[in-house]
């Protein structure tokens, strides 16, 4: 059974053999790209190659890219623990053509790798194409011999890929694997497509447009290819598993979490172990790439992920900090492929330990307050915004942590109430500053806050903290 490390190599070698330059993953913090919170796909570092602004000394590239989807257009934070296929941190394997081959190259490459090198049975695969893309549909028929009913035409944005609100984009074709009828879910485009029976493994994007902020779109001068395949998803499939969290690498992290909390990896706490394993990866990789916990911007997203993980450790009965103790297991699993992890190990451990130590007392007290509030809450009522705000303001509970806690109990937060409690506090802060010597500075500060504040330093509500920056 190939390990995730081996599968990563097979992928990169296949494309190297086929004339692609192997390019290192770029940082999770996109360089020179204020439109994006985190690198969310392999194409981010090549964005300017598609638009023609940047020329490199190669026209075909392949990479395994570190991705985080915990904010912005692609946000999977709330899926973690609930689906078999989503992480906040994952590796995206990709091949890219910058004005070199187009559909006629990308489709045969993908089919050959999947059915020959990876030896996946053809009758378990199906594809989607953008509904108007006859060319791609015909190519699938010709190259793969797929019957019409396994070439599904999708009219929605699922088959028109965009990195974010602006940038290069285009129609895409996606490849799905059928994990069999023991698992709930329908084929793509059907009413129960959100189930996990048919799992999307690979997206091939036909880059041919550029989207601008004003909503307009232009045709790019050249036609390019951008593909993305989740390593953990192809890994699950090739290891005969349905669930990403049952792959060798994720499993080792789950076992480390179980050991550290003296609990059963497969017991009722399994969901907590899954969340912890996932969040351990995203927090560690973010720190290794220079993000530090903060009360705004990217650092606040990091803090939110950390605190969510800490709540799950708490639910497993952990009395002492746990997350920092899991870092060696992660370095063991991924340090060879990503040496920056080992280099930053001490920093990651210290940061986790100090955050966890700081948050521990207020976490315990906040959860108690939350439990008490729920006892008094009539069935079907939302948690009052003021309570959620108190948890945020006094106990350091990010709103999404409270929401995550309530989701298990099928409850929600009154987010409007939360927002107005927040607004009230801001107004008070403003009033108490006026008249002091600092008033002028404060006025300027709030002015800037109002204009740019959607993420950079407020970052308190889900929408703003997860918005694009
Ligand atoms: P899904 O519909 O399952 O959420 P997606 O359409 O959002 O996936 P793409 O943006 O097309 O995903 O990304 C390309 C590939 O990256 C996907 O086909 C999948 O293999 C992988 N991928 C996407 N999101 C995740 C995630 N959160 N965790 C793990 N792998 C992912
Ligand atoms: Mg998605
Ligand atoms: Mg999809
Ligand atoms: Mg997709």
XYZ file of C-alpha atoms and ligand atoms in Angstrom:
503
model
C 0.000 0.000 0.000
C 1.644 3.293 -1.000
C 2.141 5.870 1.739
C 1.162 9.487 1.209
C 4.852 10.313 0.881
C 5.184 7.747 -1.916
C 2.051 8.926 -3.691
C 3.340 12.488 -3.666
C 6.544 11.286 -5.345
C 4.710 9.161 -7.920
C 2.689 12.185 -8.946
C 5.644 14.543 -9.243
C 7.756 11.927 -11.059
C 4.996 11.234 -13.554
C 4.824 14.867 -14.580
C 8.575 15.370 -14.455
C 8.891 12.448 -16.854
C 6.413 14.267 -19.052
C 8.429 17.440 -19.342
C 7.291 19.366 -16.257
C 9.577 21.305 -13.949
C 9.162 20.209 -10.332
C 8.593 23.418 -8.365
C 8.654 23.627 -4.557
C 5.532 24.515 -2.671
C 5.251 28.216 -1.997
C 4.442 29.638 1.419
C 0.923 29.385 2.822
C 1.115 33.140 3.204
C 0.791 34.384 -0.364
C 3.580 36.777 -1.276
C 2.557 40.037 -2.858
C -1.071 39.058 -3.024
C -3.277 41.195 -0.837
C -6.411 39.616 -2.355
C -5.853 36.301 -0.647
C -5.696 35.316 3.009
C -3.965 31.974 2.543
C -2.659 29.973 -0.379
C -5.690 27.859 -1.190
C -4.493 26.015 -4.287
C -1.473 25.109 -6.366
C -2.003 27.877 -8.907
C -1.518 30.735 -6.473
C 2.253 30.937 -6.958
C 1.736 30.798 -10.728
C -1.058 33.335 -10.901
C 0.945 35.838 -12.934
C 2.143 33.169 -15.354
C -1.440 32.623 -16.470
C -2.130 36.302 -17.008
C 1.123 36.710 -18.931
C 2.542 39.282 -16.509
C 5.345 36.903 -15.535
C 7.486 34.687 -17.756
C 9.529 31.791 -16.388
C 12.082 29.559 -18.039
C 9.607 26.696 -18.204
C 6.085 26.312 -19.594
C 5.141 23.133 -17.735
C 5.329 22.799 -13.973
C 4.280 20.363 -11.262
C 4.096 20.842 -7.502
C 2.793 19.608 -4.187
C 1.425 22.761 -2.620
C 0.662 23.434 1.031
C -2.878 24.802 1.160
C -5.046 26.227 3.894
C -8.767 26.662 3.431
C -9.898 28.416 6.572
C -11.016 31.742 5.230
C -12.007 33.547 2.085
C -13.792 32.057 -0.888
C -12.728 28.499 -0.103
C -13.354 27.859 3.589
C -13.576 24.325 4.949
C -13.121 25.016 8.665
C -16.683 24.008 9.459
C -16.425 20.815 7.415
C -13.562 19.376 9.449
C -14.740 16.532 11.615
C -17.987 16.315 9.699
C -16.970 15.064 6.239
C -14.598 12.326 5.127
C -12.804 14.571 2.689
C -12.069 18.025 4.102
C -9.106 19.422 5.988
C -8.155 22.977 6.808
C -4.583 22.118 5.797
C -3.975 19.772 2.890
C -1.546 19.191 0.086
C -2.639 19.883 -3.437
C -0.823 18.009 -6.178
C -0.911 19.823 -9.473
C 0.341 20.070 -13.016
C 0.396 23.352 -14.880
C 0.786 24.501 -18.438
C 1.451 28.142 -19.217
C 0.240 28.542 -22.787
C 1.641 25.128 -23.665
C -0.805 22.183 -23.736
C -4.521 22.723 -23.125
C -7.443 20.294 -22.731
C -6.043 17.843 -25.261
C -2.954 17.458 -23.057
C -4.432 17.691 -19.570
C -7.162 15.080 -19.974
C -4.942 12.276 -21.323
C -2.256 12.998 -18.668
C -4.801 12.724 -15.884
C -6.372 9.580 -17.259
C -3.036 7.877 -17.774
C -1.781 8.654 -14.278
C -5.000 7.523 -12.610
C -5.649 4.351 -14.570
C -2.097 3.218 -15.356
C 0.347 4.450 -12.704
C -2.224 4.431 -9.916
C -4.120 1.517 -11.443
C -7.574 2.756 -10.443
C -10.390 0.705 -12.017
C -11.954 2.735 -14.816
C -15.506 1.826 -13.932
C -15.191 3.546 -10.542
C -14.381 6.896 -12.124
C -16.728 9.534 -13.454
C -16.249 13.114 -14.539
C -18.073 16.405 -14.691
C -17.667 19.120 -17.311
C -18.992 22.662 -17.504
C -22.368 22.374 -19.210
C -21.368 24.218 -22.381
C -17.999 22.522 -22.744
C -18.710 20.007 -25.548
C -15.037 19.833 -26.354
C -14.077 18.475 -22.932
C -17.003 16.056 -22.927
C -15.971 14.659 -26.290
C -12.374 14.363 -25.230
C -13.344 12.309 -22.188
C -15.350 10.044 -24.427
C -12.477 9.593 -26.817
C -9.580 9.357 -24.351
C -11.253 7.430 -21.533
C -14.106 5.771 -23.342
C -16.480 6.906 -20.614
C -20.188 6.415 -21.361
C -22.342 9.550 -21.556
C -23.943 8.992 -18.166
C -20.527 9.196 -16.515
C -19.712 12.510 -18.183
C -21.974 14.804 -16.210
C -22.666 18.354 -17.360
C -22.787 20.879 -14.532
C -24.161 24.384 -15.051
C -23.021 25.849 -11.715
C -19.862 27.486 -10.427
C -18.669 24.099 -9.222
C -17.385 23.723 -12.758
C -16.133 27.230 -13.223
C -13.138 27.600 -10.952
C -11.973 30.826 -9.305
C -9.206 31.316 -6.787
C -10.963 34.283 -5.217
C -13.032 37.272 -6.282
C -10.421 38.310 -8.864
C -7.734 36.623 -10.929
C -7.356 33.964 -13.597
C -10.199 31.479 -13.854
C -11.995 29.198 -16.250
C -14.286 26.242 -16.798
C -13.144 22.987 -15.296
C -13.619 19.274 -15.436
C -13.591 17.268 -12.228
C -12.842 13.616 -11.661
C -14.793 11.687 -9.035
C -14.295 8.272 -7.501
C -17.267 6.126 -6.551
C -16.637 4.612 -3.114
C -19.648 2.314 -3.486
C -23.240 2.147 -2.403
C -22.515 1.400 1.241
C -21.804 5.087 1.615
C -24.498 7.700 1.425
C -24.439 10.291 -1.350
C -25.418 10.896 -4.934
C -23.387 11.678 -8.052
C -22.325 15.257 -8.727
C -25.209 17.453 -9.764
C -27.789 15.301 -7.975
C -29.842 16.353 -4.958
C -27.677 14.429 -2.475
C -24.325 15.262 -4.016
C -23.059 16.534 -0.659
C -22.802 12.972 0.599
C -19.415 11.272 0.584
C -20.041 8.342 -1.752
C -18.752 10.110 -4.865
C -15.604 11.907 -3.857
C -14.018 14.552 -6.022
C -10.354 13.739 -6.379
C -9.025 15.968 -9.132
C -9.976 19.229 -10.717
C -8.588 20.218 -14.112
C -9.092 23.913 -14.778
C -8.976 25.300 -18.294
C -7.535 28.728 -17.585
C -8.825 31.079 -20.205
C -10.310 34.097 -18.424
C -9.392 36.757 -15.918
C -11.939 38.134 -13.492
C -11.750 41.754 -12.329
C -13.025 43.498 -9.267
C -15.757 45.370 -11.136
C -17.288 42.064 -12.226
C -15.994 42.149 -15.775
C -14.035 39.319 -17.304
C -11.557 39.195 -20.161
C -10.303 36.333 -22.284
C -6.654 35.612 -21.550
C -4.168 35.829 -24.410
C -3.123 32.247 -23.944
C -4.887 29.085 -22.911
C -3.372 27.367 -19.905
C -3.894 24.460 -17.540
C -4.107 24.416 -13.767
C -4.965 21.209 -11.956
C -5.389 20.257 -8.322
C -5.676 16.884 -6.665
C -5.897 16.473 -2.905
C -3.084 14.176 -1.754
C -5.129 12.948 1.194
C -8.084 12.068 -1.039
C -6.115 10.146 -3.648
C -4.228 8.618 -0.720
C -7.384 7.325 0.911
C -8.503 5.804 -2.346
C -5.182 4.102 -3.058
C -4.980 2.777 0.476
C -8.400 1.207 0.089
C -10.008 3.654 2.511
C -12.970 5.873 2.133
C -12.004 8.501 4.642
C -9.015 10.864 4.384
C -8.541 10.520 8.115
C -7.888 6.790 7.730
C -4.775 7.318 5.590
C -1.426 6.367 7.135
C -0.328 9.917 7.868
C -3.572 11.182 9.384
C -3.989 7.972 11.302
C -0.595 8.386 12.977
C -1.577 11.856 14.104
C -4.895 10.589 15.418
C -3.062 7.906 17.375
C -0.691 10.519 18.789
C -3.710 12.530 19.911
C -5.247 9.424 21.492
C -2.008 8.637 23.331
C -1.578 12.147 24.609
C -5.106 12.177 25.999
C -5.131 8.535 27.115
C -8.225 7.885 25.059
C -9.404 5.480 22.397
C -8.682 6.697 18.847
C -11.847 4.974 17.638
C -14.111 5.587 20.597
C -16.754 8.284 20.872
C -13.946 10.843 20.933
C -12.939 9.988 17.378
C -14.317 13.225 15.973
C -12.221 15.213 18.451
C -9.094 13.342 17.386
C -9.853 14.095 13.755
C -10.251 17.789 14.430
C -7.086 17.842 16.541
C -5.058 16.015 13.857
C -6.267 18.439 11.221
C -5.783 21.576 13.291
C -2.344 20.416 14.403
C -1.288 20.410 10.780
C -2.750 23.781 9.861
C -1.471 25.567 12.954
C 2.016 24.070 12.710
C 2.398 24.838 9.022
C 1.083 28.363 9.490
C 3.601 29.042 12.250
C 6.389 27.501 10.166
C 5.450 29.976 7.434
C 5.674 32.912 9.793
C 2.113 33.468 10.999
C 1.828 34.098 14.736
C -1.347 34.159 16.814
C -2.804 37.654 16.947
C -6.060 39.444 17.473
C -6.418 40.391 13.839
C -5.915 39.253 10.275
C -4.205 35.950 9.499
C -2.937 35.657 13.049
C -6.499 35.697 14.303
C -7.484 32.875 11.992
C -4.528 30.924 13.390
C -5.623 31.655 16.946
C -9.168 30.609 16.144
C -7.995 27.276 14.732
C -5.777 26.702 17.776
C -8.550 27.472 20.206
C -10.985 25.231 18.414
C -8.480 22.390 18.703
C -7.998 23.152 22.386
C -11.713 22.866 23.035
C -11.724 19.442 21.414
C -8.784 18.372 23.588
C -10.707 19.636 26.593
C -13.681 17.471 25.585
C -11.344 14.480 25.595
C -10.673 15.219 29.247
C -7.235 16.798 28.797
C -6.368 18.758 31.905
C -2.978 19.972 30.702
C -1.858 21.429 27.389
C -1.835 18.749 24.683
C -1.299 20.225 21.255
C 2.389 21.036 21.683
C 3.057 17.419 22.600
C 1.839 16.268 19.190
C 4.299 18.315 17.156
C 7.051 15.634 17.142
C 4.600 13.184 15.544
C 3.846 15.686 12.819
C 7.526 16.381 12.195
C 8.089 12.630 11.961
C 5.358 12.294 9.343
C 5.990 15.357 7.237
C 9.400 16.753 8.165
C 11.201 15.046 5.283
C 8.898 16.538 2.649
C 8.712 19.907 4.412
C 12.013 20.685 6.201
C 10.637 24.021 7.397
C 8.606 22.039 9.938
C 11.691 20.687 11.643
C 13.375 24.070 11.519
C 10.401 25.697 13.216
C 9.667 22.844 15.607
C 10.768 24.658 18.765
C 8.838 27.779 17.797
C 5.711 25.765 16.996
C 5.876 23.932 20.323
C 6.466 27.092 22.325
C 3.692 28.954 20.567
C 1.195 26.156 21.071
C 2.176 25.695 24.687
C 1.915 29.358 25.556
C -1.417 29.814 23.734
C -2.819 26.722 25.332
C -1.623 27.719 28.797
C -3.095 31.196 28.404
C -6.416 29.971 27.093
C -6.845 27.060 29.482
C -8.387 28.846 32.463
C -10.752 30.983 30.461
C -11.673 27.981 28.303
C -12.760 25.997 31.352
C -14.692 28.898 32.795
C -16.214 29.899 29.483
C -17.440 26.388 28.740
C -19.026 26.294 32.150
C -20.780 29.568 31.497
C -21.935 28.262 28.136
C -23.335 25.085 29.688
C -25.220 27.104 32.265
C -26.626 29.421 29.624
C -27.860 26.410 27.679
C -29.653 24.922 30.661
C -31.807 28.020 30.927
C -32.346 28.376 27.197
C -35.817 27.365 25.982
C -35.874 24.714 23.264
C -35.300 26.111 19.825
C -34.053 29.498 21.047
C -30.759 30.849 19.855
C -27.984 31.584 22.320
C -28.328 35.319 23.072
C -25.771 37.452 21.251
C -24.802 39.059 24.545
C -23.741 35.719 25.979
C -21.683 34.906 22.887
C -20.142 38.359 23.141
C -19.304 37.893 26.795
C -17.635 34.621 25.907
C -15.672 36.445 23.234
C -14.783 39.502 25.222
C -14.131 38.064 28.673
C -13.181 34.463 27.956
C -11.469 34.762 24.593
C -13.931 32.556 22.716
C -13.891 33.436 19.023
C -17.470 33.445 17.723
C -16.809 30.404 15.557
C -15.619 28.433 18.587
C -18.925 29.085 20.325
C -20.739 28.139 17.137
C -18.691 24.941 16.856
C -19.585 24.067 20.450
C -23.267 24.716 19.838
C -23.388 22.754 16.615
C -22.933 19.505 18.548
C -26.056 20.443 20.473
C -27.988 21.555 17.380
C -28.100 25.127 18.634
C -27.139 28.433 17.065
C -25.916 31.842 18.143
C -27.962 34.972 17.629
C -25.264 36.527 15.456
C -27.138 39.810 15.016
C -27.220 40.190 18.769
C -23.518 39.398 18.865
C -22.795 42.055 16.252
C -24.759 44.713 18.068
C -23.059 43.890 21.382
C -19.774 44.299 19.540
C -20.875 47.594 17.981
C -21.981 48.889 21.360
C -18.620 48.102 22.867
C -16.813 49.841 20.041
C -18.966 52.923 20.518
C -18.165 52.941 24.218
C -14.475 52.638 23.552
C -14.708 55.519 21.139
C -16.591 57.704 23.606
C -14.146 57.059 26.407
C -11.284 58.175 24.207
C -12.775 61.467 23.092
C -11.565 64.443 25.074
C -8.320 62.816 26.056
C -5.055 63.922 24.612
C -5.159 60.912 22.392
C -8.455 61.906 20.842
C -7.029 63.037 17.556
C -5.009 59.869 17.129
C -7.959 57.809 18.144
C -10.197 59.507 15.608
C -7.722 58.731 12.871
C -7.345 55.185 14.108
C -11.072 54.576 14.058
C -11.327 56.197 10.668
C -8.833 53.803 9.222
C -10.529 51.018 11.101
C -13.823 51.846 9.484
C -12.356 51.861 6.005
C -10.039 48.892 6.105
C -11.291 47.176 9.181
C -13.016 44.260 7.534
C -10.142 42.034 8.523
C -6.873 43.584 9.362
C -7.285 44.396 12.964
C -10.839 43.807 14.097
C -11.279 40.281 12.901
C -13.860 39.464 15.524
C -16.765 38.133 13.573
C -16.692 35.183 11.265
C -17.429 37.151 8.191
C -14.725 39.709 8.602
C -12.063 37.346 9.863
C -12.711 34.968 7.041
C -13.050 37.590 4.370
C -10.441 38.226 1.754
C -7.765 40.647 2.718
P -15.044 19.850 -2.568
O -16.138 20.116 -3.565
O -14.911 18.414 -2.221
O -15.120 20.751 -1.388
P -13.462 21.639 -4.124
O -14.232 21.575 -5.413
O -13.756 22.757 -3.220
O -13.655 20.232 -3.326
P -11.095 22.391 -5.604
O -11.135 23.843 -5.314
O -11.547 21.959 -6.948
O -11.898 21.594 -4.446
O -9.627 21.856 -5.288
C -8.957 20.853 -6.031
C -8.801 19.570 -5.258
O -8.237 19.758 -3.968
C -10.094 18.833 -4.990
O -10.482 18.081 -6.106
C -9.728 17.948 -3.809
O -9.069 16.767 -4.227
C -8.740 18.804 -3.050
N -9.374 19.524 -1.927
C -10.143 20.639 -1.993
N -10.508 21.066 -0.775
C -9.954 20.192 0.104
C -9.948 20.118 1.521
N -10.563 21.010 2.282
N -9.276 19.089 2.106
C -8.634 18.169 1.352
N -8.598 18.193 0.007
C -9.239 19.200 -0.622
Mg -14.740 22.790 -1.438
Mg -16.066 20.495 -5.652
Mg -13.421 21.174 -7.309
